[in-house]
Amino acid sequence: MAPMGIRLSPLGMAVFCLLGLGVLYHLYSGFLAGRFAFFMLGEPAAGGPETPHGSAPGGAVDLRELLAVSVLAAVRGGEEVKRVREGNVLNAKAKGKTREGAEEQLTTGDLLSNRRMFYLLKGAFPAVQINSEERVDTADHETVSWDRSIPEDIKQKIQPKEVPAESVTVWIDPLDATQEYTEDLRQYVTTMVCVAVNGKPVIGVIHKPFSSYTAWAMVDGGSNVKARSSYNEKTPRIIVSRSHAGKVEQVARQTFGNKTVIIPAGGAGYKVLALLDVPEKNQEEADVYIHVTYIKKWDICAGNAVLRALGGHMTTLTGEEISYTGSDGNEGGLIASINMNHKALIEKLPDLEKTSHK
């Protein structure tokens, strides 16, 4: 019985409840729809946090996009390297000594290239770990944006491919061959970016600032560079660091014969390009690249990725694959080749490994 003898009919009660539900739906439908989209589709609700640029829903990154911005970073860094060298404002100073006792040089070109490359990559892919040869000074932050455009040659050759952001490590070498850079031996200088997924190099970019040539490749994707077609496995041309030529020459000629050619050169990026078909007048050609001492991973990761993408190999002197996680150094030296019997090369050079830890 309702108060004061008023009776509510079942029909009236139903209409009243429906009106109430309509009001509640009007008030909360927008909120609920936004929450549903956020949880089901991984998209932000209205007023909620946005997904960072360069990161797909679920914390994934697209390797094709990462390749595109890596090429741009290498070119932008190269612009700084070239500008400093041509302006002759290197401000070179020693930043320490190598394990062999040689002084490592640091220039304004290294620092400005590093800043430009690091912040471009970090702005585009904030969730990805980036390792660089030079320290990044947070007080010297630079906002470098990417318009998210992908060059046509990359679009044509590479399909989108997403991987978890936490599986990716980017290695930057903002100025490879700094010693040669200070000596104005410009042909050896490169800027490089490498992307490793679960420790395996899958994207490599090698840029030559003074000729504007860029080589890039993606494992199981495509490349804009090819391997050379002619090699001499019996008496190969071996490219080595300028400071290591004497260490390698005697052993190499004992192994391959007195006709073996030793090519001293600067820069790991330059040495890898020597194994490829590169349209560069100042680029020497070699069959094998050997390094007999400790070397940093940002020096070799990009070249390793390019060689892998083209069917080549870069391993330690004992044939072990190099992992691009953990420490920033490779203790076992390296030997790199393409379109050759890599295992046979390793078996011919057993003595070189003894010097790699010095």
mmCIF file of N, CA, C and O in Angstrom, residues 65-132:
data_model
loop_
_atom_site.group_PDB
_atom_site.id
_atom_site.type_symbol
_atom_site.label_atom_id
_atom_site.label_comp_id
_atom_site.label_asym_id
_atom_site.label_seq_id
_atom_site.Cartn_x
_atom_site.Cartn_y
_atom_site.Cartn_z
ATOM 1 N N GLU A 65 59.217 1.395 -39.275
ATOM 2 C CA GLU A 65 59.313 2.776 -38.802
ATOM 3 C C GLU A 65 60.670 3.026 -38.136
ATOM 4 O O GLU A 65 61.275 4.082 -38.320
ATOM 5 N N LEU A 66 61.126 2.043 -37.377
ATOM 6 C CA LEU A 66 62.403 2.194 -36.688
ATOM 7 C C LEU A 66 63.557 2.268 -37.698
ATOM 8 O O LEU A 66 64.518 3.014 -37.491
ATOM 9 N N LEU A 67 63.465 1.524 -38.784
ATOM 10 C CA LEU A 67 64.469 1.634 -39.849
ATOM 11 C C LEU A 67 64.450 3.035 -40.455
ATOM 12 O O LEU A 67 65.504 3.651 -40.661
ATOM 13 N N ALA A 68 63.266 3.549 -40.737
ATOM 14 C CA ALA A 68 63.152 4.873 -41.358
ATOM 15 C C ALA A 68 63.763 5.955 -40.480
ATOM 16 O O ALA A 68 64.524 6.808 -40.965
ATOM 17 N N VAL A 69 63.472 5.930 -39.202
ATOM 18 C CA VAL A 69 64.013 6.970 -38.325
ATOM 19 C C VAL A 69 65.496 6.734 -38.052
ATOM 20 O O VAL A 69 66.247 7.690 -37.816
ATOM 21 N N SER A 70 65.964 5.494 -38.144
ATOM 22 C CA SER A 70 67.393 5.214 -37.983
ATOM 23 C C SER A 70 68.190 5.791 -39.146
ATOM 24 O O SER A 70 69.280 6.346 -38.956
ATOM 25 N N VAL A 71 67.658 5.666 -40.362
ATOM 26 C CA VAL A 71 68.314 6.267 -41.522
ATOM 27 C C VAL A 71 68.374 7.780 -41.356
ATOM 28 O O VAL A 71 69.420 8.415 -41.582
ATOM 29 N N LEU A 72 67.257 8.365 -40.931
ATOM 30 C CA LEU A 72 67.218 9.813 -40.742
ATOM 31 C C LEU A 72 68.198 10.252 -39.657
ATOM 32 O O LEU A 72 68.899 11.265 -39.807
ATOM 33 N N ALA A 73 68.286 9.485 -38.564
ATOM 34 C CA ALA A 73 69.207 9.829 -37.477
ATOM 35 C C ALA A 73 70.651 9.793 -37.945
ATOM 36 O O ALA A 73 71.446 10.683 -37.615
ATOM 37 N N ALA A 74 71.017 8.771 -38.721
ATOM 38 C CA ALA A 74 72.391 8.678 -39.216
ATOM 39 C C ALA A 74 72.720 9.858 -40.128
ATOM 40 O O ALA A 74 73.818 10.420 -40.067
ATOM 41 N N VAL A 75 71.768 10.247 -40.951
ATOM 42 C CA VAL A 75 71.992 11.380 -41.867
ATOM 43 C C VAL A 75 72.087 12.688 -41.081
ATOM 44 O O VAL A 75 72.985 13.513 -41.335
ATOM 45 N N ARG A 76 71.184 12.885 -40.127
ATOM 46 C CA ARG A 76 71.203 14.121 -39.334
ATOM 47 C C ARG A 76 72.490 14.217 -38.511
ATOM 48 O O ARG A 76 73.091 15.288 -38.394
ATOM 49 N N GLY A 77 72.918 13.105 -37.933
ATOM 50 C CA GLY A 77 74.182 13.111 -37.212
ATOM 51 C C GLY A 77 75.342 13.412 -38.137
ATOM 52 O O GLY A 77 76.263 14.156 -37.796
ATOM 53 N N GLY A 78 75.288 12.845 -39.337
ATOM 54 C CA GLY A 78 76.337 13.095 -40.319
ATOM 55 C C GLY A 78 76.431 14.551 -40.726
ATOM 56 O O GLY A 78 77.525 15.065 -41.001
ATOM 57 N N GLU A 79 75.303 15.242 -40.754
ATOM 58 C CA GLU A 79 75.319 16.669 -41.068
ATOM 59 C C GLU A 79 76.123 17.455 -40.040
ATOM 60 O O GLU A 79 76.875 18.376 -40.386
ATOM 61 N N GLU A 80 75.985 17.066 -38.771
ATOM 62 C CA GLU A 80 76.751 17.732 -37.715
ATOM 63 C C GLU A 80 78.243 17.415 -37.845
ATOM 64 O O GLU A 80 79.101 18.288 -37.691
ATOM 65 N N VAL A 81 78.541 16.163 -38.122
ATOM 66 C CA VAL A 81 79.934 15.734 -38.298
ATOM 67 C C VAL A 81 80.597 16.522 -39.426
ATOM 68 O O VAL A 81 81.721 17.038 -39.286
ATOM 69 N N LYS A 82 79.916 16.634 -40.540
ATOM 70 C CA LYS A 82 80.455 17.344 -41.699
ATOM 71 C C LYS A 82 80.608 18.835 -41.415
ATOM 72 O O LYS A 82 81.625 19.454 -41.756
ATOM 73 N N ARG A 83 79.606 19.434 -40.778
ATOM 74 C CA ARG A 83 79.649 20.869 -40.503
ATOM 75 C C ARG A 83 80.820 21.226 -39.595
ATOM 76 O O ARG A 83 81.531 22.211 -39.830
ATOM 77 N N VAL A 84 81.049 20.425 -38.572
ATOM 78 C CA VAL A 84 82.147 20.699 -37.643
ATOM 79 C C VAL A 84 83.492 20.538 -38.335
ATOM 80 O O VAL A 84 84.398 21.371 -38.181
ATOM 81 N N ARG A 85 83.640 19.484 -39.138
ATOM 82 C CA ARG A 85 84.911 19.253 -39.822
ATOM 83 C C ARG A 85 85.200 20.354 -40.844
ATOM 84 O O ARG A 85 86.328 20.862 -40.928
ATOM 85 N N GLU A 86 84.214 20.734 -41.606
ATOM 86 C CA GLU A 86 84.425 21.755 -42.624
ATOM 87 C C GLU A 86 84.635 23.137 -42.015
ATOM 88 O O GLU A 86 85.289 23.994 -42.610
ATOM 89 N N GLY A 87 84.102 23.330 -40.816
ATOM 90 C CA GLY A 87 84.337 24.585 -40.113
ATOM 91 C C GLY A 87 85.620 24.587 -39.313
ATOM 92 O O GLY A 87 86.007 25.609 -38.739
ATOM 93 N N ASN A 88 86.274 23.406 -39.274
ATOM 94 C CA ASN A 88 87.539 23.247 -38.552
ATOM 95 C C ASN A 88 87.437 23.706 -37.098
ATOM 96 O O ASN A 88 88.303 24.387 -36.567
ATOM 97 N N VAL A 89 86.334 23.303 -36.458
ATOM 98 C CA VAL A 89 86.130 23.643 -35.034
ATOM 99 C C VAL A 89 85.978 22.343 -34.236
ATOM 100 O O VAL A 89 85.039 22.176 -33.470
ATOM 101 N N LEU A 90 86.945 21.443 -34.407
ATOM 102 C CA LEU A 90 86.845 20.119 -33.802
ATOM 103 C C LEU A 90 86.941 20.145 -32.281
ATOM 104 O O LEU A 90 86.293 19.357 -31.598
ATOM 105 N N ASN A 91 87.775 21.035 -31.743
ATOM 106 C CA ASN A 91 88.015 21.073 -30.297
ATOM 107 C C ASN A 91 88.366 19.680 -29.770
ATOM 108 O O ASN A 91 87.825 19.226 -28.754
ATOM 109 N N ALA A 92 89.254 19.001 -30.464
ATOM 110 C CA ALA A 92 89.598 17.625 -30.112
ATOM 111 C C ALA A 92 90.324 17.556 -28.777
ATOM 112 O O ALA A 92 91.154 18.406 -28.454
ATOM 113 N N LYS A 93 89.971 16.533 -28.006
ATOM 114 C CA LYS A 93 90.648 16.288 -26.740
ATOM 115 C C LYS A 93 90.628 14.790 -26.453
ATOM 116 O O LYS A 93 89.813 14.037 -27.007
ATOM 117 N N ALA A 94 91.536 14.357 -25.604
ATOM 118 C CA ALA A 94 91.601 12.934 -25.256
ATOM 119 C C ALA A 94 90.529 12.623 -24.215
ATOM 120 O O ALA A 94 90.358 13.353 -23.241
ATOM 121 N N LYS A 95 89.775 11.559 -24.436
ATOM 122 C CA LYS A 95 88.758 11.166 -23.456
ATOM 123 C C LYS A 95 89.167 9.912 -22.685
ATOM 124 O O LYS A 95 88.417 9.432 -21.841
ATOM 125 N N GLY A 96 90.335 9.394 -22.978
ATOM 126 C CA GLY A 96 90.810 8.199 -22.283
ATOM 127 C C GLY A 96 91.733 7.410 -23.185
ATOM 128 O O GLY A 96 92.113 7.870 -24.261
ATOM 129 N N LYS A 97 92.087 6.225 -22.727
ATOM 130 C CA LYS A 97 92.980 5.361 -23.501
ATOM 131 C C LYS A 97 92.304 4.040 -23.803
ATOM 132 O O LYS A 97 91.503 3.542 -23.014
ATOM 133 N N THR A 98 92.651 3.485 -24.950
ATOM 134 C CA THR A 98 92.167 2.157 -25.291
ATOM 135 C C THR A 98 92.950 1.132 -24.471
ATOM 136 O O THR A 98 93.928 1.453 -23.795
ATOM 137 N N ARG A 99 92.550 -0.133 -24.549
ATOM 138 C CA ARG A 99 93.274 -1.183 -23.840
ATOM 139 C C ARG A 99 94.699 -1.336 -24.361
ATOM 140 O O ARG A 99 95.563 -1.856 -23.666
ATOM 141 N N GLU A 100 94.911 -0.878 -25.594
ATOM 142 C CA GLU A 100 96.252 -0.971 -26.172
ATOM 143 C C GLU A 100 97.106 0.229 -25.820
ATOM 144 O O GLU A 100 98.257 0.312 -26.235
ATOM 145 N N GLY A 101 96.519 1.201 -25.083
ATOM 146 C CA GLY A 101 97.284 2.365 -24.667
ATOM 147 C C GLY A 101 97.198 3.560 -25.575
ATOM 148 O O GLY A 101 97.799 4.598 -25.312
ATOM 149 N N ALA A 102 96.435 3.451 -26.662
ATOM 150 C CA ALA A 102 96.273 4.585 -27.575
ATOM 151 C C ALA A 102 95.229 5.546 -27.014
ATOM 152 O O ALA A 102 94.262 5.135 -26.385
ATOM 153 N N GLU A 103 95.444 6.845 -27.255
ATOM 154 C CA GLU A 103 94.496 7.840 -26.781
ATOM 155 C C GLU A 103 93.245 7.861 -27.660
ATOM 156 O O GLU A 103 93.330 7.841 -28.879
ATOM 157 N N GLU A 104 92.068 7.875 -27.013
ATOM 158 C CA GLU A 104 90.814 8.006 -27.734
ATOM 159 C C GLU A 104 90.446 9.481 -27.815
ATOM 160 O O GLU A 104 90.456 10.184 -26.806
ATOM 161 N N GLN A 105 90.119 9.926 -28.997
ATOM 162 C CA GLN A 105 89.807 11.325 -29.220
ATOM 163 C C GLN A 105 88.303 11.583 -29.101
ATOM 164 O O GLN A 105 87.472 10.729 -29.427
ATOM 165 N N LEU A 106 87.979 12.789 -28.641
ATOM 166 C CA LEU A 106 86.594 13.247 -28.584
ATOM 167 C C LEU A 106 86.552 14.635 -29.204
ATOM 168 O O LEU A 106 87.359 15.497 -28.866
ATOM 169 N N THR A 107 85.615 14.845 -30.116
ATOM 170 C CA THR A 107 85.518 16.130 -30.793
ATOM 171 C C THR A 107 84.109 16.696 -30.652
ATOM 172 O O THR A 107 83.168 15.993 -30.251
ATOM 173 N N THR A 108 83.974 17.954 -31.042
ATOM 174 C CA THR A 108 82.655 18.574 -31.074
ATOM 175 C C THR A 108 81.743 17.820 -32.036
ATOM 176 O O THR A 108 80.535 17.709 -31.805
ATOM 177 N N GLY A 109 82.309 17.289 -33.106
ATOM 178 C CA GLY A 109 81.520 16.505 -34.052
ATOM 179 C C GLY A 109 80.887 15.289 -33.402
ATOM 180 O O GLY A 109 79.718 14.976 -33.666
ATOM 181 N N ASP A 110 81.651 14.581 -32.560
ATOM 182 C CA ASP A 110 81.100 13.427 -31.833
ATOM 183 C C ASP A 110 79.904 13.843 -30.986
ATOM 184 O O ASP A 110 78.854 13.189 -30.988
ATOM 185 N N LEU A 111 80.081 14.925 -30.231
ATOM 186 C CA LEU A 111 79.067 15.339 -29.257
ATOM 187 C C LEU A 111 77.794 15.846 -29.928
ATOM 188 O O LEU A 111 76.685 15.482 -29.515
ATOM 189 N N LEU A 112 77.933 16.686 -30.951
ATOM 190 C CA LEU A 112 76.756 17.243 -31.603
ATOM 191 C C LEU A 112 76.010 16.177 -32.402
ATOM 192 O O LEU A 112 74.774 16.152 -32.429
ATOM 193 N N SER A 113 76.747 15.289 -33.049
ATOM 194 C CA SER A 113 76.110 14.186 -33.768
ATOM 195 C C SER A 113 75.370 13.276 -32.797
ATOM 196 O O SER A 113 74.227 12.873 -33.045
ATOM 197 N N ASN A 114 75.996 12.967 -31.684
ATOM 198 C CA ASN A 114 75.366 12.107 -30.687
ATOM 199 C C ASN A 114 74.072 12.720 -30.169
ATOM 200 O O ASN A 114 73.048 12.040 -30.053
ATOM 201 N N ARG A 115 74.111 14.007 -29.859
ATOM 202 C CA ARG A 115 72.913 14.677 -29.330
ATOM 203 C C ARG A 115 71.780 14.629 -30.339
ATOM 204 O O ARG A 115 70.627 14.304 -30.009
ATOM 205 N N ARG A 116 72.084 14.936 -31.591
ATOM 206 C CA ARG A 116 71.050 14.947 -32.617
ATOM 207 C C ARG A 116 70.461 13.548 -32.842
ATOM 208 O O ARG A 116 69.238 13.360 -32.905
ATOM 209 N N MET A 117 71.324 12.538 -32.924
ATOM 210 C CA MET A 117 70.856 11.179 -33.194
ATOM 211 C C MET A 117 70.072 10.608 -32.015
ATOM 212 O O MET A 117 69.007 10.016 -32.186
ATOM 213 N N PHE A 118 70.597 10.802 -30.804
ATOM 214 C CA PHE A 118 69.953 10.225 -29.628
ATOM 215 C C PHE A 118 68.553 10.789 -29.439
ATOM 216 O O PHE A 118 67.585 10.039 -29.255
ATOM 217 N N TYR A 119 68.419 12.107 -29.468
ATOM 218 C CA TYR A 119 67.124 12.701 -29.162
ATOM 219 C C TYR A 119 66.114 12.501 -30.292
ATOM 220 O O TYR A 119 64.904 12.450 -30.043
ATOM 221 N N LEU A 120 66.573 12.349 -31.525
ATOM 222 C CA LEU A 120 65.654 12.012 -32.601
ATOM 223 C C LEU A 120 65.080 10.617 -32.397
ATOM 224 O O LEU A 120 63.860 10.401 -32.475
ATOM 225 N N LEU A 121 65.931 9.658 -32.099
ATOM 226 C CA LEU A 121 65.465 8.286 -31.864
ATOM 227 C C LEU A 121 64.628 8.175 -30.594
ATOM 228 O O LEU A 121 63.603 7.494 -30.572
ATOM 229 N N LYS A 122 65.056 8.848 -29.537
ATOM 230 C CA LYS A 122 64.337 8.770 -28.273
ATOM 231 C C LYS A 122 62.974 9.433 -28.360
ATOM 232 O O LYS A 122 61.992 8.954 -27.780
ATOM 233 N N GLY A 123 62.889 10.534 -29.112
ATOM 234 C CA GLY A 123 61.606 11.192 -29.283
ATOM 235 C C GLY A 123 60.625 10.345 -30.074
ATOM 236 O O GLY A 123 59.425 10.361 -29.811
ATOM 237 N N ALA A 124 61.126 9.610 -31.050
ATOM 238 C CA ALA A 124 60.264 8.775 -31.876
ATOM 239 C C ALA A 124 59.893 7.468 -31.188
ATOM 240 O O ALA A 124 58.774 6.968 -31.348
ATOM 241 N N PHE A 125 60.809 6.919 -30.398
ATOM 242 C CA PHE A 125 60.587 5.632 -29.730
ATOM 243 C C PHE A 125 61.008 5.721 -28.266
ATOM 244 O O PHE A 125 62.053 5.186 -27.875
ATOM 245 N N PRO A 126 60.219 6.380 -27.449
ATOM 246 C CA PRO A 126 60.615 6.619 -26.050
ATOM 247 C C PRO A 126 60.737 5.356 -25.209
ATOM 248 O O PRO A 126 61.432 5.363 -24.193
ATOM 249 N N ALA A 127 60.079 4.269 -25.618
ATOM 250 C CA ALA A 127 60.099 3.047 -24.811
ATOM 251 C C ALA A 127 61.283 2.147 -25.122
ATOM 252 O O ALA A 127 61.484 1.127 -24.467
ATOM 253 N N VAL A 128 62.096 2.509 -26.120
ATOM 254 C CA VAL A 128 63.180 1.640 -26.573
ATOM 255 C C VAL A 128 64.497 2.027 -25.899
ATOM 256 O O VAL A 128 64.804 3.204 -25.738
ATOM 257 N N GLN A 129 65.275 1.033 -25.500
ATOM 258 C CA GLN A 129 66.595 1.286 -24.893
ATOM 259 C C GLN A 129 67.577 1.709 -25.976
ATOM 260 O O GLN A 129 67.689 1.068 -27.022
ATOM 261 N N ILE A 130 68.313 2.793 -25.709
ATOM 262 C CA ILE A 130 69.298 3.297 -26.664
ATOM 263 C C ILE A 130 70.666 3.356 -26.000
ATOM 264 O O ILE A 130 70.829 3.987 -24.963
ATOM 265 N N ASN A 131 71.643 2.701 -26.599
ATOM 266 C CA ASN A 131 73.028 2.734 -26.129
ATOM 267 C C ASN A 131 73.861 3.521 -27.132
ATOM 268 O O ASN A 131 73.832 3.242 -28.322
ATOM 269 N N SER A 132 74.613 4.487 -26.619
ATOM 270 C CA SER A 132 75.420 5.323 -27.501
ATOM 271 C C SER A 132 76.858 5.379 -27.021
ATOM 272 O O SER A 132 77.129 5.234 -25.819
#
